[in-house]
Coordinates of C-alpha atoms in Angstrom, one line a residue:
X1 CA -48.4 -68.2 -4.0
X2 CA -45.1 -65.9 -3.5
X3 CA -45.0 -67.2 0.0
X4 CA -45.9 -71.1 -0.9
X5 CA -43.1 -71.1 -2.9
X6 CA -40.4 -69.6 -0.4
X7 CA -41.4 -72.0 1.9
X8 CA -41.1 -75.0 0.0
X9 CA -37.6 -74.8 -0.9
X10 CA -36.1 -73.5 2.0
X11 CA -36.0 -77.3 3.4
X12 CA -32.6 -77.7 0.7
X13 CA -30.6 -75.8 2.8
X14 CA -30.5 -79.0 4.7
X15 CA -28.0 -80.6 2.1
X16 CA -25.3 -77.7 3.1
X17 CA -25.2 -78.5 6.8
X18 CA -22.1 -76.4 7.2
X19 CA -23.4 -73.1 5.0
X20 CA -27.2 -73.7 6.2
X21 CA -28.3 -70.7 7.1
X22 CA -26.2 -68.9 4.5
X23 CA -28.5 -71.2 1.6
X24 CA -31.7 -69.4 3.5
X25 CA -30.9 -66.2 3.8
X26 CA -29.5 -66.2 0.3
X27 CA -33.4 -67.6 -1.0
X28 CA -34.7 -65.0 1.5
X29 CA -32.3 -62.8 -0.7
X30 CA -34.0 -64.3 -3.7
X31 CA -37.6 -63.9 -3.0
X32 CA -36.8 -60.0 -2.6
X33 CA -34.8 -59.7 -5.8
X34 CA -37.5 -61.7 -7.6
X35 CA -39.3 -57.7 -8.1
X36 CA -36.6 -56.9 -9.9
X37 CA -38.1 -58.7 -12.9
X38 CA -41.2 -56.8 -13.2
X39 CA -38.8 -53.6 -13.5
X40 CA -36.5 -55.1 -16.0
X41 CA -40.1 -56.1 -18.3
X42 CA -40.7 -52.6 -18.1
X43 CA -37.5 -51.9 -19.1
X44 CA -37.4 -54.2 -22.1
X45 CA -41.0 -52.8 -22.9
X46 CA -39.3 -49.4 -23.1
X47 CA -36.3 -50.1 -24.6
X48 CA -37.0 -52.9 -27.7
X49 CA -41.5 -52.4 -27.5
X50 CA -41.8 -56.0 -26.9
X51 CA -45.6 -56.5 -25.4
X52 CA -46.2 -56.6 -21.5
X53 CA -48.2 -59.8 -22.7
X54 CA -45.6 -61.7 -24.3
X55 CA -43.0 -61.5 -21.4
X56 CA -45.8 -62.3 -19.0
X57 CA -46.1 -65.2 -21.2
X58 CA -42.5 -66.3 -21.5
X59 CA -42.4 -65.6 -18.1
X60 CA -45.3 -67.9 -17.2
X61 CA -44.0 -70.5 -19.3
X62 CA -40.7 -70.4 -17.4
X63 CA -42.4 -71.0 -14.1
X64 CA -44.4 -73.8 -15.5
X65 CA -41.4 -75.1 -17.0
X66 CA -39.7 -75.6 -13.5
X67 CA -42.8 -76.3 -11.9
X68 CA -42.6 -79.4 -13.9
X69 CA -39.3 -80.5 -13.4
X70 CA -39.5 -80.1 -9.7
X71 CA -42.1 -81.8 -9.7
X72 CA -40.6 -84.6 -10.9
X73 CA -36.8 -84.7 -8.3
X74 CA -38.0 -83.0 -5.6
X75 CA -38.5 -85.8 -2.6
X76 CA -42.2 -86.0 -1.4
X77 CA -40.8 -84.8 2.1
X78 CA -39.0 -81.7 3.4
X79 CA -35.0 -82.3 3.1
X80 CA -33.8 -83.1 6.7
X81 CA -36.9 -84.7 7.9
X82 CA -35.1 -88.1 7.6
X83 CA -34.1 -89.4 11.4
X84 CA -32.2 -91.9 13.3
X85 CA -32.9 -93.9 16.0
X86 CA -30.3 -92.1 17.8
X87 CA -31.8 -88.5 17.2
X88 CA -35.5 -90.1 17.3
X89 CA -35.0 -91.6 20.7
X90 CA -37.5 -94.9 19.3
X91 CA -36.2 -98.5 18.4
X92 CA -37.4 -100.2 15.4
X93 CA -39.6 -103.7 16.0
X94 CA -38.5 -106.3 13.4
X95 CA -35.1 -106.0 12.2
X96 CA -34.5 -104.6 8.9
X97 CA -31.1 -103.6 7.1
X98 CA -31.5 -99.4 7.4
X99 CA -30.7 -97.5 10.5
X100 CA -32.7 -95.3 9.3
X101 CA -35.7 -94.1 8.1
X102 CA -37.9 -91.0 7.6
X103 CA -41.3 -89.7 9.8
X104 CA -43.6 -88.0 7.3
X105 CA -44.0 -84.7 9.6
X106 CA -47.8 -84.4 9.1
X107 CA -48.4 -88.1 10.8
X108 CA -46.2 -89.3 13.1
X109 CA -47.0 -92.6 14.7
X110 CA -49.3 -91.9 18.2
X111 CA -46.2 -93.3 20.6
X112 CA -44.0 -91.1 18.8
X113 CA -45.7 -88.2 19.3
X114 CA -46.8 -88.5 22.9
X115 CA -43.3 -89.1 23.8
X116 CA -42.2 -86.1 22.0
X117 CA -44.9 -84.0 24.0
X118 CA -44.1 -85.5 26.9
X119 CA -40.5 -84.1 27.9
X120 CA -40.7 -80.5 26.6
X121 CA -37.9 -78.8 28.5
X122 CA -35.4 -81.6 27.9
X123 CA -35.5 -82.7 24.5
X124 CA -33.7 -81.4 21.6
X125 CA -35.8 -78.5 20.0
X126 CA -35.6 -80.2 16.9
X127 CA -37.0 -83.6 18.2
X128 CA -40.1 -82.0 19.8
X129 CA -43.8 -82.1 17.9
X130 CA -45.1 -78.9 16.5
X131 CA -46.8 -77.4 19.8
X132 CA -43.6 -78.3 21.4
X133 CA -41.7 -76.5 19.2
X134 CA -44.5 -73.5 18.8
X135 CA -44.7 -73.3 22.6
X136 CA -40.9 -73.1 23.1
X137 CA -39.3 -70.2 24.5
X138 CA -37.0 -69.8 21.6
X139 CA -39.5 -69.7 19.3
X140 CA -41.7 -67.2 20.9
X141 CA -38.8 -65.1 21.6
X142 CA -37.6 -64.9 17.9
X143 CA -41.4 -64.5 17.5
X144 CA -41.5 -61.3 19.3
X145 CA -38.6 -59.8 17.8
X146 CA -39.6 -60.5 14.3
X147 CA -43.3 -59.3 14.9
X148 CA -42.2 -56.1 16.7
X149 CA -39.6 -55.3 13.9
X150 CA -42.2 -56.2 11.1
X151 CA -44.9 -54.1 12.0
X152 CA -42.0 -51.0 11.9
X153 CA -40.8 -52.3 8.5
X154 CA -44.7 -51.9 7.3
X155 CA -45.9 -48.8 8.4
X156 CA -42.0 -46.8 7.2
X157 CA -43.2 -48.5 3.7
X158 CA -46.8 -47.3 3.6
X159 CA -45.6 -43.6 4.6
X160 CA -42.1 -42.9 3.3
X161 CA -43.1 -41.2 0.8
X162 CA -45.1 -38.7 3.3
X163 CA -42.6 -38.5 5.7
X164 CA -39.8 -37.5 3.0
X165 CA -42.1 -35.1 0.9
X166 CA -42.2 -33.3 4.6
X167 CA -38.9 -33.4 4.7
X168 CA -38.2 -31.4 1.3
X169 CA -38.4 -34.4 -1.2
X170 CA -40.5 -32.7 -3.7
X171 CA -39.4 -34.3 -6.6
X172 CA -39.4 -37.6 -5.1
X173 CA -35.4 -38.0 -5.6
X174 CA -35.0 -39.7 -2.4
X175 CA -38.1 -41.7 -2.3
X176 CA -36.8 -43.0 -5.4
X177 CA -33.5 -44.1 -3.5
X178 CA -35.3 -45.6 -1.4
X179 CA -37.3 -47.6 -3.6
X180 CA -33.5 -48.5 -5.0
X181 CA -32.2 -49.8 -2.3
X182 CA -35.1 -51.8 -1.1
X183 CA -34.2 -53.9 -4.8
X184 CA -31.1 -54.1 -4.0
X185 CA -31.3 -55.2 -0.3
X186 CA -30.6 -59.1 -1.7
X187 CA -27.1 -58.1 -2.3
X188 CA -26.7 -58.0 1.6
X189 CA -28.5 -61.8 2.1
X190 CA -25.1 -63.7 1.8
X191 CA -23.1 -61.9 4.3
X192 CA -26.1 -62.4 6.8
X193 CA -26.3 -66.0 6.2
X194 CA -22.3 -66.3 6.3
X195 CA -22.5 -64.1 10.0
X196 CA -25.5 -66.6 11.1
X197 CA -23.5 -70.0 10.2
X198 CA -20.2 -68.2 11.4
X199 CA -21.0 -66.1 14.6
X200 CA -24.6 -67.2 15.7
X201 CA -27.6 -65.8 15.4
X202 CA -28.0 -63.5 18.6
X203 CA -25.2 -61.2 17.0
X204 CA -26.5 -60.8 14.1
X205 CA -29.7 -59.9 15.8
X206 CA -28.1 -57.1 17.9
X207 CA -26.6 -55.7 14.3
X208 CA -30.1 -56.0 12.3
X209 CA -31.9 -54.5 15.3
X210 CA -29.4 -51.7 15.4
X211 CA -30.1 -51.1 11.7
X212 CA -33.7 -51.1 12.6
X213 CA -33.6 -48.5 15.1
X214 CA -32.1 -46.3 12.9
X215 CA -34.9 -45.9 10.8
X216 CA -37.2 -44.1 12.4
X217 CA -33.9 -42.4 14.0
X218 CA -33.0 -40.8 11.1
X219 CA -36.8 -39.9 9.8
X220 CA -36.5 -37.8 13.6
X221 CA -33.8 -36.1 11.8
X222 CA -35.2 -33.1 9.7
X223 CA -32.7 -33.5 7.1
X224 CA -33.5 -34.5 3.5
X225 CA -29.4 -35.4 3.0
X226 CA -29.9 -37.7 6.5
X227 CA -32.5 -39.5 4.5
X228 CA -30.1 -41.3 2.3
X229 CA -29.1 -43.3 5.9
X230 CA -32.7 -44.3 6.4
X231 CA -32.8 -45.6 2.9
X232 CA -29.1 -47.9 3.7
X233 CA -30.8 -49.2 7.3
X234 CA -34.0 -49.8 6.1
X235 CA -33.1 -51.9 3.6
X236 CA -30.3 -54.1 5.7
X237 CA -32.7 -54.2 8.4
X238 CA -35.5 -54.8 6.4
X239 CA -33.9 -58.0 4.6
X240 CA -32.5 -58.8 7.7
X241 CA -34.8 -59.3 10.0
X242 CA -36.7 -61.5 7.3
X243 CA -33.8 -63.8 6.5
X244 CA -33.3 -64.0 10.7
X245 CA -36.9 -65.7 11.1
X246 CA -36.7 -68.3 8.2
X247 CA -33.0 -68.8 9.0
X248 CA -33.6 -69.1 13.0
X249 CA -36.1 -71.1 12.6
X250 CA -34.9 -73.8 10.2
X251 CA -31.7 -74.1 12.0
X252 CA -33.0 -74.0 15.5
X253 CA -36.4 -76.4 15.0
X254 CA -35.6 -78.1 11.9
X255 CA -38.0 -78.9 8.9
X256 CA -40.6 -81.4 10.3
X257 CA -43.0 -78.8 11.0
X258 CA -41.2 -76.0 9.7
X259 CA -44.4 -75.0 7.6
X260 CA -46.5 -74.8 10.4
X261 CA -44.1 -73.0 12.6
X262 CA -42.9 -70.5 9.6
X263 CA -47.0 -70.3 8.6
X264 CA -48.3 -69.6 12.1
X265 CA -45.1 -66.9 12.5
X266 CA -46.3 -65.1 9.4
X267 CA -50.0 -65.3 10.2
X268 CA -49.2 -63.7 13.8
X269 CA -46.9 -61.0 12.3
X270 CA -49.5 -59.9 9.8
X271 CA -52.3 -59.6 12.3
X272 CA -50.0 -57.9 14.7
X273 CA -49.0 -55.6 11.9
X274 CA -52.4 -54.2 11.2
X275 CA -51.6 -51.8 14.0
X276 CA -49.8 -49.2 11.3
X277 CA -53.6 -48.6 10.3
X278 CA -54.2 -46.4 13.3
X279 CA -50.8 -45.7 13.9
X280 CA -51.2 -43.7 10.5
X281 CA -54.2 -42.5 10.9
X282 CA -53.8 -41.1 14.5
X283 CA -50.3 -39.5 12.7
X284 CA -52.2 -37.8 9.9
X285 CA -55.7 -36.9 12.4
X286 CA -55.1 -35.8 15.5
X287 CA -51.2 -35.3 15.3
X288 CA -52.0 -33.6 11.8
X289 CA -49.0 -34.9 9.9
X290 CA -46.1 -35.1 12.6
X291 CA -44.6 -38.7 12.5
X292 CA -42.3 -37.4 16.0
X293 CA -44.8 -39.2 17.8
X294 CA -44.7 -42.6 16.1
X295 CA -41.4 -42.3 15.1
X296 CA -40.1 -41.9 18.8
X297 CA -42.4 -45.0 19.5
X298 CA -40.5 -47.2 17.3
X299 CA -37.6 -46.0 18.6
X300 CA -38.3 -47.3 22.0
X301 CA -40.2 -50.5 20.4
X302 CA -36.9 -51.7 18.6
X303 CA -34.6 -50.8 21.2
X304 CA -36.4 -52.8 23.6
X305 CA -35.4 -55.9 21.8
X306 CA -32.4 -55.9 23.0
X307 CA -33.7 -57.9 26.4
X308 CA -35.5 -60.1 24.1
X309 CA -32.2 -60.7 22.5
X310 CA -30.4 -60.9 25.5
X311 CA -32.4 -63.5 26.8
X312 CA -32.6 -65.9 23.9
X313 CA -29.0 -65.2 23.8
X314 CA -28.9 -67.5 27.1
X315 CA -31.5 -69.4 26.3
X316 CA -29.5 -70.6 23.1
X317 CA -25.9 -70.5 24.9
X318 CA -24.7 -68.2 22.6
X319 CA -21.9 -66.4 24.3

């Protein structure tokens, strides 16, 4: 459901073409805030001794409450799916007084479609049918680099706790930082989307990779006090690389088939990411508890998106 409802409104950021990807990365922003409610229950339930139920309830009632008004202003298709014949490339048989007109993205016409198949390499990205656009070297590019990243975000997640208890965190003082700053990460959303409508997206790539790689950096690093870095770059990398798929991908492709693309992106990631299984069981087996190994791994993993940056970089003609 969380996911269904991220990707249903990220089509508004259409109606702020200047500040587009600054709207996405801002809901990306959103979506990972959205936890913080669950801890502020708790904290009411502490605090006043209102019932877990009853602010389930009001909480419920909210979401049905919006469900129903969106329900009733929210178009029936994605914001930015309406097209010209300019941008469509098709003319219009029979007159009419509108130049133009919108292409529901789950039927276009046959003619439509076959000429948007038919001229991969040369049309506009955002003009092309889905396996156009899924096919595309951007979009398998940003693929990789988001898939790659991912499955490091998962398994630190899954074995921070480990890796810091190793490290001296008996208490659990920094585990709890870490937890922290991961809630907090949303506070960096803004300035990403601001960098991504101002600079382009391949810099702000080469900065959330470099946050990236120093996560498992630092965790090389036997130093509980170090620790406190891997909690900062996890959590900027973490919301980073999220809010550069959904951002990349609406601005690049457009929202015609942004479901699909976004939905087939995720689906991908999470299979790929199925890999921290072993990874963690190999660490805690045969290694018996020494995350060097995989932590040197992701080292290498991360850094080697770089190429994959430079060469969507050119692909994109971002300079």
């Amino acid at each position: 459901g969380g996911a269904g409802v991220q990707l249903s409104v990220q089509s508004v950021s259409a109606l702020f073409p200047q500040n587009k990807s600054l709207v996405m990365a801002s809901l990306s922003g959103a979506f990972q805030a959205a936890a913080g409610v669950f801890l502020a229950f708790d904290l009411i339930n502490d605090s006043t001794g209102a019932s877990r139920r009853a602010l389930l309830l009001a909480h419920a009632g909210v979401v049905l409450l919006i469900a129903i008004v969106s329900l009733l202003i929210w178009p029936n298709t994605p914001f930015g799916a309406r097209l010209t014949k300019s941008t469509l490339g098709i003319t219009r048989e029979g007159g009419g007084g509108s130049n133009s007109w919108t292409v529901p993205d789950a039927a276009p016409t046959a003619a439509t479609a076959e000429a948007m198949q038919a001229q991969p390499e040369t049309m506009s990205l955002k003009r092309r049918a889905f396996w156009g656009q899924a096919l595309s070297p951007e979009f398998l590019l940003m693929l990789c680099f988001f898939t790659v990243n991912a499955l490091q975000c998962q398994f630190t997640v899954q074995s921070i706790g480990i890796q810091l208890e190793a490290k001296g965190d008996s208490d659990g003082s920094v585990t709890r930082v870490f937890s922290l700053a991961l809630s907090l990460s949303f506070l960096a959303t803004p300035l990403l989307g601001t960098m991504f409508d101002r600079v382009g997206f391949t810099r702000v790539f080469v900065l959330v990779n470099a946050f990236l790689i120093g996560v498992p950096a630092t965790l090389l690093i036997d130093s509980l006090r170090a620790q406190y870095l891997t909690c900062v770059f996890y959590s900027i990398g973490r919301v980073g690389q999220w809010a550069s798929f959904f951002s990349f991908v609406g601005a690049t492709f457009g929202f015609r088939s942004y479901g699909k693309l976004v939905g087939f992106g995720l689906m991908f990631q999470a299979c790929f990411s199925l890999l921290q299984y072993p990874l963690l069981a190999i660490t805690l087996g045969p290694l018996d508890g020494n995350f060097t190994f995989v932590n040197a791994l992701f080292v290498v993993l991360s850094s080697s998106q770089y190429f994959v940056i430079l060469v969507l970089c050119g692909r994109l003609g971002e300079a």
